[in-house]
């Protein structure tokens, strides 16, 4: 499963959320109390933020940090660095996102929402189009069974902050939205005749600049796998930064 889906491209993934995310006067709501507002009025039109408004190529750098001791502690000298490009094609109300020329996401822009069609997962997530700071923009819940592995998946994210200027790799971007998510993905299956369970939990913060798309993100996720009463915890932190635009 791709980090892009964990983030909305994601900026957003196959997740089970057990609590709220971001802050709205520091009030945390349980998911069952959250209702998305698919209206046509709001301070921010997310179709101007989560992807570019014109055809372009965004080039990114990922740094991946791992910890096999079950701790959210990472050594910068152990970072695995990768570079890649994301190309956007814009046609009226359709935006297509390609990573290294492979189509990954189709964004269908509607009057009150954006439907994010994830090609590999054959899954669609609805995103509130018009929103205000502090409002929830995604609440997605489903059950998935892949190769005998069953999981309860959901995604809950909100607009946590509005930033006038944010610097990424010495470039200053204006009019930036901070989107936050809290992640928990629970799945189970059978391995060599024994039942196992995996619990993924962590956070992701994504920054989108108006007319440009994602400029940076940070995810910090731990996987706890339990098999035959033994548990193993592995944690991974990924920082993504926009390097150049073509």
XYZ file of C-alpha atoms in Angstrom:
246
model
C 0.000 0.000 0.000
C 1.429 3.338 -1.029
C 2.405 6.286 1.164
C 0.707 8.455 -1.454
C -2.620 6.928 -0.397
C -1.648 7.503 3.252
C -1.234 11.163 2.442
C -3.838 12.233 -0.474
C -2.019 11.129 -3.201
C -2.390 12.393 0.306
C -1.612 12.932 1.262
C -3.914 10.145 2.482
C -4.007 5.890 2.785
C -5.738 2.722 3.912
C -6.168 3.576 7.562
C -8.290 2.957 10.642
C -8.605 6.091 12.743
C -9.467 5.882 16.406
C -9.288 9.558 17.299
C -9.484 13.025 15.777
C -6.610 14.931 14.194
C -5.227 18.431 14.302
C -6.710 20.948 16.709
C -9.988 22.773 16.872
C -9.612 24.589 20.147
C -7.759 21.422 21.195
C -11.055 19.513 21.044
C -10.762 15.924 19.879
C -13.892 14.282 18.499
C -14.428 10.549 18.075
C -14.901 9.626 14.390
C -18.571 8.660 14.842
C -19.395 12.253 15.835
C -17.737 13.805 12.794
C -19.917 14.698 9.809
C -18.326 16.176 6.691
C -19.820 19.386 5.301
C -20.053 18.990 1.530
C -21.152 22.560 0.933
C -20.384 25.002 -1.872
C -19.079 27.845 0.290
C -15.855 28.053 2.288
C -12.722 30.104 2.811
C -10.598 27.605 0.873
C -11.246 25.740 -2.374
C -9.143 22.578 -2.070
C -9.116 22.139 -5.852
C -6.626 25.030 -5.787
C -4.357 23.362 -3.220
C -4.065 19.569 -3.320
C -2.813 19.541 -6.913
C -1.528 22.182 -9.364
C -4.056 24.272 -11.269
C -2.063 23.940 -14.500
C -0.110 21.116 -16.092
C 3.318 20.793 -14.496
C 5.863 18.401 -13.037
C 6.683 18.518 -9.325
C 10.033 17.014 -8.353
C 10.391 15.622 -4.830
C 12.995 14.293 -2.435
C 12.072 11.651 0.126
C 14.133 10.827 3.198
C 13.179 7.566 4.899
C 14.232 6.821 8.476
C 13.692 3.429 10.137
C 13.791 2.160 13.706
C 13.463 -1.570 14.452
C 13.427 -1.070 18.230
C 9.823 0.105 18.337
C 10.736 3.723 19.097
C 10.015 6.956 17.268
C 13.691 7.839 17.410
C 15.678 8.196 14.209
C 19.292 8.817 13.260
C 19.732 11.190 10.344
C 22.832 9.331 9.139
C 20.650 6.276 8.442
C 18.278 8.113 6.094
C 17.589 6.530 2.715
C 17.218 9.326 0.160
C 15.250 9.028 -3.090
C 14.205 11.464 -5.816
C 11.181 11.221 -8.089
C 8.816 13.252 -10.258
C 5.046 13.658 -10.170
C 3.395 14.899 -13.373
C -0.042 16.491 -13.459
C -2.329 16.666 -16.484
C -5.279 19.062 -16.162
C -8.387 18.846 -18.349
C -11.385 20.900 -17.205
C -12.702 19.105 -14.089
C -10.252 16.184 -14.282
C -6.690 16.172 -12.922
C -4.530 13.106 -13.492
C -1.470 12.418 -11.346
C 1.420 10.364 -12.735
C 4.432 9.212 -10.735
C 7.337 8.435 -13.045
C 4.791 8.318 -15.925
C 2.557 5.755 -14.179
C -1.010 6.961 -13.596
C -1.720 6.725 -9.867
C -4.604 9.086 -9.084
C -7.495 10.712 -10.935
C -9.058 13.741 -9.238
C -12.638 14.434 -10.342
C -13.574 17.999 -9.372
C -17.284 18.443 -8.622
C -19.303 21.375 -7.324
C -19.052 20.358 -3.657
C -16.361 17.664 -3.507
C -13.278 16.170 -5.103
C -13.354 12.445 -5.840
C -9.856 10.960 -5.586
C -9.752 7.758 -7.638
C -6.801 5.581 -6.618
C -5.940 3.461 -9.637
C -3.903 0.636 -8.096
C -6.262 0.128 -5.155
C -9.437 0.574 -7.241
C -10.744 2.843 -4.499
C -12.320 6.292 -4.417
C -12.064 8.787 -1.565
C -14.333 11.830 -1.394
C -12.735 15.092 -0.258
C -14.644 18.185 0.837
C -13.972 20.866 -1.780
C -14.885 24.091 0.057
C -13.701 24.259 3.656
C -12.532 26.461 6.509
C -9.604 26.164 8.885
C -10.288 23.527 11.531
C -12.792 21.615 9.394
C -12.587 17.909 8.543
C -12.171 17.193 4.842
C -11.953 13.381 4.621
C -13.768 10.627 6.471
C -13.468 7.300 4.696
C -14.214 3.872 6.132
C -14.225 0.458 4.466
C -13.244 -3.180 4.862
C -10.652 -4.727 2.572
C -9.544 -8.313 2.007
C -6.349 -8.823 -0.023
C -4.603 -12.184 -0.425
C -6.425 -13.597 2.602
C -5.540 -10.616 4.774
C -8.517 -8.762 6.225
C -8.375 -5.180 7.364
C -10.653 -2.396 8.528
C -9.600 0.737 6.687
C -10.573 4.343 7.292
C -9.091 7.786 6.813
C -9.847 10.977 8.744
C -8.105 14.289 8.020
C -8.693 17.972 8.597
C -7.344 21.447 7.832
C -5.280 22.110 10.941
C -3.721 25.455 10.086
C -3.350 28.191 7.502
C 0.166 29.519 6.948
C 0.963 32.767 5.146
C 4.500 31.687 4.220
C 6.423 28.416 4.498
C 10.048 27.832 3.481
C 10.965 24.480 1.907
C 14.569 23.966 0.738
C 15.227 27.726 0.621
C 12.091 28.427 -1.430
C 9.291 30.469 0.128
C 5.718 29.459 -0.648
C 2.724 31.640 0.161
C -0.845 30.695 1.084
C -0.239 27.216 2.512
C -2.701 24.795 4.125
C -1.545 22.314 6.763
C -3.499 19.055 6.621
C -3.123 16.621 9.523
C -4.154 12.989 9.961
C -3.926 10.454 12.756
C -3.451 6.931 11.472
C -4.355 3.490 12.714
C -4.727 0.536 10.359
C -5.643 -2.853 11.841
C -5.447 -6.024 9.747
C -5.155 -9.768 10.367
C -4.486 -12.988 8.482
C -2.911 -16.436 8.593
C 0.833 -17.099 8.259
C 2.131 -20.702 8.282
C -1.065 -21.835 9.945
C -0.908 -19.212 12.719
C -3.055 -16.108 12.992
C -1.300 -12.752 13.048
C -2.429 -9.164 13.544
C -0.782 -5.952 12.387
C -1.557 -2.567 13.910
C -0.270 0.496 12.087
C -0.465 3.804 13.938
C 1.072 7.214 13.612
C 0.617 10.680 12.184
C 0.971 12.483 8.897
C 1.194 16.223 8.252
C 1.009 17.551 4.685
C 1.526 21.089 3.431
C -0.195 22.266 0.230
C 0.574 25.607 -1.438
C -2.106 27.286 -3.514
C -1.848 26.574 -7.265
C 1.223 24.354 -6.689
C 0.159 21.253 -4.748
C 2.122 19.415 -2.073
C 5.307 21.182 -1.029
C 6.259 18.989 1.933
C 5.016 16.307 4.305
C 6.107 14.283 7.330
C 4.754 10.869 8.255
C 5.745 8.907 11.360
C 4.191 5.441 11.473
C 4.847 2.347 13.566
C 3.819 -1.217 12.687
C 3.166 -3.701 15.487
C 2.908 -7.314 14.286
C 1.796 -10.014 16.717
C 2.306 -13.714 15.879
C 2.150 -16.601 18.366
C 1.929 -14.118 21.266
C 5.174 -12.452 20.150
C 5.148 -8.837 19.017
C 7.553 -6.926 16.822
C 7.410 -3.156 16.404
C 9.014 -1.288 13.521
C 8.766 2.458 13.005
C 9.355 4.567 9.918
C 9.521 8.305 9.369
C 9.309 9.800 5.876
C 9.974 13.440 5.066
C 9.038 14.704 1.606
C 10.125 18.035 0.127
C 9.428 19.721 -3.190
C 12.769 20.395 -4.876
C 11.867 21.975 -8.231
C 8.925 22.557 -10.565
C 9.051 22.022 -14.330
